[in-house]
CSV table of C-alpha atoms in Angstrom, one decimal:
chain,number,residue,atom,x,y,z
A,132,MET,CA,8.7,32.3,4.0
A,133,ASP,CA,8.4,31.3,7.6
A,134,LYS,CA,5.3,29.1,7.9
A,135,GLY,CA,5.0,29.9,11.6
A,136,THR,CA,4.5,33.5,10.6
A,137,ILE,CA,1.9,32.5,8.1
A,138,GLU,CA,0.0,30.6,10.8
A,139,THR,CA,-0.3,33.6,13.0
A,140,THR,CA,-0.9,36.4,10.6
A,141,ALA,CA,-3.2,34.9,7.9
A,142,ALA,CA,-6.8,35.9,7.9
A,143,PRO,CA,-8.9,33.6,10.0
A,144,ALA,CA,-11.6,33.8,7.3
A,145,ILE,CA,-10.0,30.9,5.4
A,146,GLU,CA,-10.2,28.6,8.5
A,147,THR,CA,-13.8,29.7,9.1
A,148,ASP,CA,-14.9,29.1,5.5
A,149,VAL,CA,-13.3,25.7,5.1
A,150,LEU,CA,-14.2,24.4,8.6
A,151,ALA,CA,-17.8,25.5,8.1
A,152,ALA,CA,-18.1,22.5,5.7
A,153,MET,CA,-17.7,20.3,8.8
A,154,SER,CA,-20.6,21.8,10.6
A,155,ARG,CA,-24.2,20.4,11.0
A,156,PRO,CA,-25.2,18.5,7.8
A,157,SER,CA,-27.9,19.9,5.6
A,158,LEU,CA,-30.9,17.9,4.3
A,159,PRO,CA,-29.5,17.4,0.8
A,160,TYR,CA,-26.3,16.0,2.3
A,161,LEU,CA,-28.3,13.6,4.5
A,162,ALA,CA,-30.3,12.6,1.5
A,163,ALA,CA,-27.1,11.9,-0.5
A,164,VAL,CA,-25.8,9.8,2.4
A,165,ALA,CA,-29.0,7.8,2.6
A,166,VAL,CA,-29.0,7.0,-1.2
A,167,CYS,CA,-25.3,6.0,-1.1
A,168,ALA,CA,-25.8,3.9,2.0
A,169,LEU,CA,-28.8,2.1,0.4
A,170,LEU,CA,-26.7,1.4,-2.7
A,171,PHE,CA,-23.9,0.0,-0.6
A,172,LEU,CA,-26.2,-2.2,1.5
A,173,GLY,CA,-27.8,-3.5,-1.6
A,174,GLY,CA,-24.4,-4.4,-3.1
A,175,LEU,CA,-23.4,-6.0,0.2
A,176,THR,CA,-26.6,-8.1,0.3
A,177,LEU,CA,-26.0,-9.3,-3.2
A,178,TRP,CA,-22.4,-10.3,-2.3
A,179,GLY,CA,-23.7,-12.2,0.6
A,180,TYR,CA,-26.2,-13.9,-1.7
A,181,GLN,CA,-23.3,-14.8,-4.0
A,182,LEU,CA,-21.3,-16.3,-1.1
A,183,ALA,CA,-24.3,-18.4,-0.1
A,184,ARG,CA,-25.2,-19.6,-3.6
A,185,GLY,CA,-21.8,-19.7,-5.2
A,186,LEU,CA,-20.2,-17.9,-8.1
A,187,GLY,CA,-22.7,-19.4,-10.5
A,188,VAL,CA,-25.1,-16.6,-9.8
A,189,ALA,CA,-22.7,-14.3,-11.6
A,190,GLY,CA,-22.7,-14.1,-15.4
A,191,ILE,CA,-19.1,-15.2,-15.8
A,192,THR,CA,-18.8,-18.6,-17.4
A,193,HIS,CA,-17.0,-20.2,-20.3
A,194,PRO,CA,-15.4,-18.6,-22.4
A,195,VAL,CA,-15.5,-15.3,-20.5
A,196,GLY,CA,-14.0,-16.0,-17.1
A,197,TRP,CA,-13.2,-12.4,-16.3
A,198,GLY,CA,-16.3,-10.1,-16.4
A,199,VAL,CA,-17.6,-7.1,-14.6
A,200,TYR,CA,-15.7,-7.8,-11.3
A,201,ILE,CA,-12.3,-7.5,-13.0
A,202,THR,CA,-13.6,-4.6,-15.1
A,203,ASN,CA,-14.4,-2.8,-11.8
A,204,PHE,CA,-11.0,-3.7,-10.3
A,205,VAL,CA,-9.2,-2.1,-13.2
A,206,PHE,CA,-11.6,0.9,-13.3
A,207,TRP,CA,-11.2,1.7,-9.6
A,208,VAL,CA,-7.5,1.3,-9.6
A,209,GLY,CA,-7.4,3.8,-12.5
A,210,ILE,CA,-9.6,6.2,-10.6
A,211,ALA,CA,-7.1,6.1,-7.7
A,212,HIS,CA,-4.2,7.3,-9.9
A,213,SER,CA,-5.2,10.9,-10.5
A,214,GLY,CA,-5.1,11.7,-6.8
A,215,THR,CA,-1.4,11.1,-6.7
A,216,LEU,CA,-1.0,13.0,-10.0
A,217,ILE,CA,-2.8,16.1,-8.8
A,218,SER,CA,-1.3,16.0,-5.3
A,219,ALA,CA,2.3,14.7,-5.7
A,220,VAL,CA,3.2,15.5,-9.3
A,221,LEU,CA,1.7,19.0,-9.3
A,222,PHE,CA,3.4,19.7,-5.9
A,223,LEU,CA,6.8,18.8,-7.4
A,224,PHE,CA,6.0,21.2,-10.2
A,225,ARG,CA,4.8,23.9,-7.7
A,226,ALA,CA,1.5,24.3,-9.5
A,227,ARG,CA,-0.6,26.5,-7.3
A,228,PHE,CA,-4.0,25.4,-8.4
A,229,ARG,CA,-3.4,22.0,-6.8
A,230,THR,CA,-4.4,23.4,-3.4
A,231,SER,CA,-8.0,23.5,-4.5
A,232,PHE,CA,-8.1,19.8,-5.4
A,233,ASN,CA,-5.3,18.0,-3.6
A,234,ARG,CA,-7.0,17.1,-0.4
A,235,SER,CA,-10.1,15.7,-2.1
A,236,ALA,CA,-8.0,14.0,-4.8
A,237,GLU,CA,-5.9,12.2,-2.1
A,238,ALA,CA,-9.1,11.1,-0.3
A,239,MET,CA,-10.4,9.9,-3.6
A,240,THR,CA,-7.3,7.8,-4.1
A,241,VAL,CA,-7.6,6.1,-0.8
A,242,PHE,CA,-11.3,5.4,-1.1
A,243,ALA,CA,-11.0,4.1,-4.7
A,244,LEU,CA,-8.2,1.7,-3.7
A,245,MET,CA,-10.3,0.4,-0.8
A,246,VAL,CA,-13.2,-0.3,-3.3
A,247,ALA,CA,-10.8,-1.7,-5.9
A,248,GLY,CA,-9.3,-4.1,-3.4
A,249,LEU,CA,-12.7,-5.7,-2.8
A,250,PHE,CA,-13.2,-6.9,-6.4
A,251,PRO,CA,-10.4,-9.6,-6.6
A,252,LEU,CA,-12.0,-11.0,-3.4
A,253,ILE,CA,-15.5,-10.9,-4.8
A,254,HIS,CA,-14.2,-12.5,-8.0
A,255,LEU,CA,-12.6,-15.3,-6.0
A,256,GLY,CA,-16.0,-16.5,-5.0
A,257,ARG,CA,-14.6,-18.4,-2.0
A,258,VAL,CA,-13.3,-15.2,-0.3
A,259,TYR,CA,-12.1,-17.1,2.8
A,260,ILE,CA,-9.1,-18.5,0.8
A,261,PHE,CA,-7.8,-15.1,-0.2
A,262,TYR,CA,-4.6,-15.7,1.8
A,263,TYR,CA,-3.4,-18.1,-0.8
A,264,LEU,CA,-2.3,-14.9,-2.7
A,265,LEU,CA,0.0,-13.9,0.2
A,266,PRO,CA,3.5,-15.3,0.7
A,267,TYR,CA,2.9,-16.7,4.2
A,268,PRO,CA,5.1,-19.5,5.9
A,269,SER,CA,3.6,-22.9,5.2
A,270,GLN,CA,4.6,-26.3,6.6
A,271,ARG,CA,3.5,-27.8,3.3
A,272,LEU,CA,5.8,-25.5,1.4
A,273,ILE,CA,2.9,-24.1,-0.6
A,274,TRP,CA,3.8,-20.7,-1.9
A,275,PRO,CA,2.0,-18.3,-4.2
A,276,ASN,CA,2.9,-18.5,-7.9
A,277,PHE,CA,5.2,-15.5,-8.1
A,278,ARG,CA,5.1,-15.7,-11.9
A,279,SER,CA,1.3,-14.9,-11.7
A,280,PRO,CA,0.4,-11.2,-12.4
A,281,LEU,CA,-2.3,-11.6,-9.8
A,282,VAL,CA,0.4,-11.8,-7.1
A,283,TRP,CA,2.1,-8.8,-8.6
A,284,ASP,CA,-1.2,-7.0,-8.2
A,285,VAL,CA,-1.2,-7.8,-4.5
A,286,PHE,CA,2.2,-6.2,-4.0
A,287,ALA,CA,1.7,-3.2,-6.3
A,288,VAL,CA,-1.8,-2.2,-5.0
A,289,THR,CA,-0.9,-2.8,-1.4
A,290,THR,CA,2.3,-0.7,-1.7
A,291,TYR,CA,0.3,2.1,-3.5
A,292,MET,CA,-2.4,2.0,-0.8
A,293,ILE,CA,0.1,2.3,2.1
A,294,VAL,CA,2.1,5.2,0.4
A,295,SER,CA,-1.1,7.0,-0.6
A,296,LEU,CA,-2.5,6.7,2.9
A,297,VAL,CA,0.7,8.0,4.6
A,298,PHE,CA,0.9,10.8,2.0
A,299,PHE,CA,-2.8,11.7,2.7
A,300,TYR,CA,-2.4,11.7,6.4
A,301,VAL,CA,0.9,13.6,6.6
A,302,GLY,CA,-0.6,16.4,4.4
A,303,MET,CA,-3.5,16.7,6.9
A,304,VAL,CA,-1.5,17.1,10.1
A,305,PRO,CA,-1.3,20.9,10.2
A,306,ASP,CA,-5.0,21.3,9.3
A,307,LEU,CA,-6.0,18.8,11.9
A,308,ALA,CA,-4.2,21.0,14.5
A,309,ILE,CA,-6.3,23.9,13.3
A,310,ALA,CA,-9.5,21.8,13.6
A,311,ARG,CA,-8.3,20.9,17.1
A,312,ARG,CA,-8.3,24.6,18.0
A,313,ARG,CA,-11.7,25.3,16.4
A,314,PHE,CA,-13.7,22.3,17.8
A,315,ALA,CA,-14.6,21.2,21.4
A,316,GLY,CA,-15.6,18.0,23.1
A,317,ILE,CA,-14.9,14.6,21.6
A,318,ARG,CA,-14.0,16.1,18.3
A,319,LYS,CA,-11.3,18.2,19.9
A,320,LYS,CA,-9.8,15.0,21.5
A,321,ILE,CA,-9.9,13.1,18.2
A,322,TYR,CA,-8.2,15.9,16.3
A,323,SER,CA,-5.7,16.4,19.1
A,324,PHE,CA,-4.7,12.7,18.9
A,325,PHE,CA,-4.3,12.7,15.1
A,326,SER,CA,-2.5,16.0,14.9
A,327,LEU,CA,0.4,14.4,16.7
A,328,GLY,CA,1.1,17.4,19.0
A,329,TRP,CA,1.5,19.8,16.1
A,330,GLN,CA,2.4,23.3,17.2
A,331,GLY,CA,3.5,24.9,13.9
A,332,ASN,CA,6.9,26.0,15.0
A,333,GLN,CA,9.8,26.5,12.6
A,334,ARG,CA,11.4,23.1,13.5
A,335,GLN,CA,8.2,21.2,12.9
A,336,TRP,CA,7.6,22.9,9.6
A,337,ARG,CA,11.2,22.2,8.4
A,338,HIS,CA,10.8,18.4,9.1
A,339,TYR,CA,7.3,18.4,7.7
A,340,ALA,CA,8.4,20.0,4.4
A,341,GLN,CA,11.2,17.5,4.0
A,342,LEU,CA,9.0,14.5,4.7
A,343,TYR,CA,6.2,15.8,2.4
A,344,LEU,CA,8.7,16.4,-0.4
A,345,PHE,CA,10.1,12.9,0.0
A,346,LEU,CA,6.7,11.3,0.0
A,347,ALA,CA,5.7,13.2,-3.1
A,348,ALA,CA,8.8,12.1,-4.9
A,349,PHE,CA,8.3,8.5,-3.7
A,350,ALA,CA,4.7,8.4,-4.7
A,351,THR,CA,5.1,9.8,-8.2
A,352,PRO,CA,6.8,6.7,-9.9
A,353,LEU,CA,4.1,4.5,-8.2
A,354,VAL,CA,1.6,6.2,-10.5
A,355,ALA,CA,3.3,4.6,-13.5
A,356,SER,CA,4.3,1.3,-11.8
A,357,VAL,CA,1.0,0.2,-10.3
A,358,HIS,CA,-1.2,0.5,-13.3
A,359,SER,CA,1.6,-0.9,-15.6
A,360,ILE,CA,1.5,-4.0,-13.4
A,361,VAL,CA,-2.3,-4.1,-13.6
A,362,SER,CA,-2.0,-3.9,-17.4
A,363,TRP,CA,0.4,-6.8,-17.3
A,364,ASP,CA,-2.4,-9.0,-16.0
A,365,PHE,CA,-3.5,-8.9,-19.6
A,366,ALA,CA,-0.3,-8.2,-21.6
A,367,VAL,CA,1.7,-11.2,-20.4
A,368,SER,CA,-1.1,-13.6,-21.7
A,369,ILE,CA,-1.4,-14.8,-25.3
A,370,ILE,CA,-5.0,-13.7,-25.7
A,371,PRO,CA,-5.5,-11.7,-28.9
A,372,GLY,CA,-6.2,-8.1,-28.0
A,373,TRP,CA,-4.3,-8.3,-24.8
A,374,HIS,CA,-0.8,-9.5,-25.9
A,375,THR,CA,0.6,-6.1,-26.7
A,376,THR,CA,3.4,-3.8,-25.5
A,377,ILE,CA,1.2,-0.7,-25.7
A,378,PHE,CA,-0.8,-1.7,-22.7
A,379,ALA,CA,1.4,-0.3,-19.9
A,380,PRO,CA,1.4,3.4,-21.1
A,381,TYR,CA,-2.1,2.9,-22.5
A,382,PHE,CA,-3.4,1.9,-19.1
A,383,VAL,CA,-1.5,4.6,-17.2
A,384,ALA,CA,-2.8,7.4,-19.4
A,385,GLY,CA,-6.3,6.0,-19.2
A,386,ALA,CA,-6.1,5.8,-15.4
A,387,ILE,CA,-5.0,9.4,-15.1
A,388,PHE,CA,-7.7,10.4,-17.6
A,389,SER,CA,-10.5,8.7,-15.7
A,390,GLY,CA,-9.2,9.8,-12.3
A,391,THR,CA,-9.1,13.5,-13.4
A,392,ALA,CA,-12.7,13.1,-14.6
A,393,MET,CA,-13.7,11.7,-11.2
A,394,VAL,CA,-12.1,14.6,-9.5
A,395,ILE,CA,-14.3,17.0,-11.5
A,396,THR,CA,-17.3,14.9,-10.8
A,397,LEU,CA,-16.7,15.1,-7.0
A,398,MET,CA,-15.6,18.8,-6.9
A,399,VAL,CA,-18.4,20.4,-8.8
A,400,PRO,CA,-21.2,19.5,-6.4
A,401,MET,CA,-18.9,19.8,-3.4
A,402,ARG,CA,-18.0,23.4,-4.3
A,403,ARG,CA,-21.7,24.2,-4.6
A,404,MET,CA,-22.9,22.5,-1.5
A,405,LEU,CA,-20.1,23.7,0.7
A,406,HIS,CA,-20.0,27.3,-0.7
A,407,LEU,CA,-16.3,27.1,-1.7
A,408,LYS,CA,-16.6,29.0,-4.9
A,409,HIS,CA,-14.1,31.6,-3.6
A,410,TYR,CA,-11.4,28.9,-3.1
A,411,ILE,CA,-12.2,26.6,-6.1
A,412,THR,CA,-12.5,29.1,-8.9
A,413,ASP,CA,-13.3,28.7,-12.6
A,414,ASP,CA,-9.6,29.2,-13.3
A,415,HIS,CA,-8.8,26.1,-11.2
A,416,PHE,CA,-11.4,24.1,-13.1
A,417,GLU,CA,-10.0,25.3,-16.4
A,418,ALA,CA,-6.5,24.2,-15.4
A,419,ILE,CA,-7.8,20.7,-14.5
A,420,ALA,CA,-9.8,20.6,-17.7
A,421,LYS,CA,-6.6,21.1,-19.7
A,422,ILE,CA,-5.2,18.0,-17.9
A,423,LEU,CA,-8.4,16.1,-18.9
A,424,LEU,CA,-7.9,17.2,-22.5
A,425,PHE,CA,-4.3,16.3,-22.6
A,426,THR,CA,-4.8,12.8,-21.2
A,427,SER,CA,-7.7,12.3,-23.6
A,428,LEU,CA,-5.4,13.0,-26.5
A,429,ILE,CA,-2.9,10.4,-25.2
A,430,VAL,CA,-5.6,7.8,-24.8
A,431,THR,CA,-6.9,8.5,-28.3
A,432,PHE,CA,-3.3,8.1,-29.6
A,433,ALA,CA,-3.1,4.8,-27.8
A,434,TYR,CA,-6.4,3.7,-29.6
A,435,ILE,CA,-4.8,4.6,-32.9
A,436,VAL,CA,-1.5,2.7,-32.1
A,437,GLU,CA,-3.6,-0.3,-31.0
A,438,HIS,CA,-5.3,-0.3,-34.4
A,439,GLY,CA,-1.9,0.1,-36.1
A,440,LEU,CA,-0.4,-2.9,-34.2
A,441,SER,CA,-3.3,-5.1,-35.2
A,442,PHE,CA,-3.1,-4.0,-38.8
A,443,TYR,CA,0.7,-4.1,-39.3
A,444,GLY,CA,1.4,-7.0,-36.9
A,445,HIS,CA,0.5,-9.6,-39.6
A,446,SER,CA,-1.3,-11.7,-37.0
A,447,PRO,CA,-4.7,-12.8,-38.3
A,448,PHE,CA,-6.0,-13.4,-34.7
A,449,GLU,CA,-5.0,-9.8,-33.6
A,450,HIS,CA,-6.6,-8.4,-36.8
A,451,ASP,CA,-9.8,-10.3,-36.4
A,452,GLN,CA,-10.0,-9.4,-32.7
A,453,TYR,CA,-9.8,-5.7,-33.4
A,454,LEU,CA,-12.4,-6.0,-36.1
A,455,TYR,CA,-14.6,-7.9,-33.6
A,456,ARG,CA,-14.3,-5.0,-31.1
A,457,VAL,CA,-15.4,-2.5,-33.8
A,458,LEU,CA,-18.0,-4.5,-35.7
A,459,GLY,CA,-18.8,-7.5,-33.5
A,460,ASP,CA,-21.3,-8.1,-30.6
A,461,TYR,CA,-20.0,-5.2,-28.5
A,462,TRP,CA,-19.8,-2.6,-31.3
A,463,VAL,CA,-22.3,-0.3,-29.4
A,464,LEU,CA,-20.0,-0.2,-26.4
A,465,PHE,CA,-17.0,0.4,-28.6
A,466,GLY,CA,-18.8,3.4,-30.1
A,467,ILE,CA,-19.7,4.7,-26.6
A,468,MET,CA,-16.0,4.4,-25.7
A,469,ILE,CA,-14.8,6.4,-28.7
A,470,LEU,CA,-17.5,9.0,-28.3
A,471,CYS,CA,-16.9,9.6,-24.6
A,472,ASN,CA,-13.1,9.2,-24.4
A,473,SER,CA,-12.0,10.7,-27.7
A,474,LEU,CA,-14.6,12.9,-29.4
A,475,LEU,CA,-16.4,14.7,-26.6
A,476,PRO,CA,-13.2,15.8,-24.8
A,477,LEU,CA,-12.2,17.6,-27.9
A,478,THR,CA,-14.8,20.3,-27.0
A,479,LEU,CA,-12.3,21.4,-24.3
A,480,PHE,CA,-10.3,23.1,-27.0
A,481,VAL,CA,-12.9,25.8,-26.7
A,482,ARG,CA,-12.0,28.0,-23.8
A,483,ARG,CA,-15.7,28.9,-23.1
A,484,LEU,CA,-16.5,25.2,-22.6
A,485,ARG,CA,-13.4,24.7,-20.4
A,486,ARG,CA,-14.8,27.3,-18.1
A,487,ASN,CA,-18.4,26.1,-18.3
A,488,ILE,CA,-18.8,24.2,-15.0
A,489,VAL,CA,-22.1,22.5,-16.0
A,490,TRP,CA,-20.5,21.1,-19.2
A,491,LEU,CA,-17.4,20.0,-17.3
A,492,PHE,CA,-19.6,18.1,-14.8
A,493,VAL,CA,-21.6,16.4,-17.6
A,494,LEU,CA,-18.4,15.6,-19.5
A,495,SER,CA,-16.7,14.2,-16.5
A,496,ILE,CA,-19.6,11.7,-15.9
A,497,LEU,CA,-19.5,10.7,-19.6
A,498,VAL,CA,-15.8,10.2,-19.5
A,499,ASN,CA,-16.2,7.9,-16.4
A,500,ILE,CA,-18.8,5.9,-18.3
A,501,GLY,CA,-16.6,5.8,-21.3
A,502,MET,CA,-13.6,4.6,-19.3
A,503,TRP,CA,-15.6,1.9,-17.6
A,504,VAL,CA,-16.9,0.7,-20.9
A,505,GLU,CA,-13.3,0.7,-22.3
A,506,ARG,CA,-12.2,-1.7,-19.6
A,507,PHE,CA,-15.2,-3.9,-20.3
A,508,VAL,CA,-14.6,-4.0,-24.0
A,509,ILE,CA,-10.9,-4.8,-23.6
A,510,ILE,CA,-11.5,-7.6,-21.1
A,511,VAL,CA,-14.7,-9.2,-22.4
A,512,ALA,CA,-14.4,-8.9,-26.2
A,513,SER,CA,-11.0,-10.6,-26.2
A,514,LEU,CA,-12.2,-13.5,-24.1
A,515,ALA,CA,-15.4,-13.9,-26.0
A,516,ASN,CA,-13.6,-14.1,-29.4
A,517,ASP,CA,-10.2,-15.7,-29.0
A,518,PHE,CA,-8.4,-18.3,-31.2
A,519,ASP,CA,-11.0,-21.1,-31.5
A,520,PRO,CA,-14.4,-20.3,-33.1
A,521,TYR,CA,-15.8,-23.4,-31.3
A,522,ALA,CA,-15.2,-21.6,-27.9
A,523,TRP,CA,-16.7,-18.2,-28.9
A,524,GLY,CA,-19.5,-16.9,-26.7
A,525,ILE,CA,-21.2,-13.8,-25.5
A,526,TYR,CA,-21.1,-12.5,-21.9
A,527,ARG,CA,-23.9,-10.7,-20.2
A,528,PRO,CA,-23.6,-9.5,-16.6
A,529,SER,CA,-26.2,-10.9,-14.2
A,530,PHE,CA,-28.2,-8.8,-11.8
A,531,VAL,CA,-25.8,-9.8,-9.0
A,532,GLU,CA,-22.9,-8.3,-10.8
A,533,ILE,CA,-24.8,-5.2,-11.7
A,534,GLY,CA,-26.0,-4.8,-8.1
A,535,ILE,CA,-22.5,-5.3,-6.6
A,536,THR,CA,-21.1,-2.7,-9.1
A,537,ALA,CA,-23.8,-0.2,-8.1
A,538,GLY,CA,-22.9,-1.0,-4.4
A,539,SER,CA,-19.3,-0.2,-5.1
A,540,PHE,CA,-20.2,3.3,-6.3
A,541,GLY,CA,-22.4,3.7,-3.3
A,542,LEU,CA,-19.5,2.8,-1.0
A,543,PHE,CA,-17.1,5.2,-2.8
A,544,PHE,CA,-19.5,8.2,-2.6
A,545,LEU,CA,-20.5,7.4,0.9
A,546,LEU,CA,-16.9,7.4,2.1
A,547,PHE,CA,-16.3,10.7,0.3
A,548,LEU,CA,-19.4,12.3,1.9
A,549,LEU,CA,-18.2,11.2,5.4
A,550,PHE,CA,-14.8,12.6,4.6
A,551,VAL,CA,-16.3,16.0,3.8
A,552,LYS,CA,-17.8,16.2,7.3
A,553,LEU,CA,-14.8,14.8,9.2
A,554,ILE,CA,-11.7,16.3,7.6
A,555,PRO,CA,-11.0,19.8,6.2
A,556,VAL,CA,-11.7,19.4,2.5
A,557,LEU,CA,-9.1,22.0,1.4
A,558,ALA,CA,-5.5,22.3,2.5
A,559,ILE,CA,-5.9,25.4,4.8
A,560,THR,CA,-2.2,26.0,5.5
A,561,GLU,CA,-1.3,25.7,1.8
A,562,ILE,CA,-4.1,28.2,0.8
A,563,LYS,CA,-2.8,30.6,3.5
A,564,GLU,CA,0.7,30.3,2.1
A,565,HIS,CA,-0.4,31.2,-1.4
A,566,SER,CA,-2.9,33.9,-0.4
């Protein structure tokens, strides 16, 4: 179908409804912005306190050298994955319900990666020497250790960030041209600049479709590669509980699982506040709930495989480490992980619950809690109880780490709230095409 024809004949109600979300903010919206900004400023202040006093104000110490900061890094990178899944993979499969979620999911990917990128810097302590991770020319021939997974992270996350940003921006161009037509003043000039002179003629649509298809195909394998590399941060070590080949698929499935839950967490209040129920229907939520259920089953299978590897591996250290996770100092967190990630999602086998928006919203928050706890258990329990009983210890996060973690959530939700008012939250042209 000729997209130019669609642009001129589709009902303008779609444009009006979607662009109405970018109008004057309501009081609940401003209150949400204020809360998120306060959380972010609080976290920023505590980071400044840590820079001034040193990394000793954090709870990480021997034997747990990786704590909440690395947990947050892995968690936020995982959140970023579902954006590419929903947008790129479902585009390749021509799934129509993606048009209700893809714009917000792509924005979520970019914002989550921005937040994730902060935590290796925060964990460094002396953030001003971050450039040691980059392969820059040096007269003293000091190069990064390319055998270190931390350097692999730099390349993988940076590549994923660039591709996700380009994919996000290219998908917005036709809608920015619509916004250019609908707004006046400084906003019209901004949208005119970023819409790149888009006129919506047949030639532009042909090139646009080819580029969008290429980016979707290019971004899809990155979903698997980036979080696989993040999992190798752990798997290439010899720490019991980390040194396992299941980690790459285990982390990828968990990332998509947590990201899908975050999409639901964002979309439920957004649909209500912006009056988009006509465009984000219960059928759409049921479709994404099925993805959540499917990925939950994969994650649960990975838990079972991990148990089998520790039992049949004939390594007393691996076996003891698994028992320590289940019965040791962090058994409560292990129980929360199983409850939130494996047991509660089983309720989605019931169709009535898959279509219950309130339950989906509550479940998505519980899944996010469960996935954060899972990262914490994997990282901390293995370090706290490795080979030598003399070196065993318990890690407790300090108020600085907790405050910075809360600030990261404040930053993420603040960016998303700003996105809602500055960019069309739904892909207008794609909705027109399918209507």
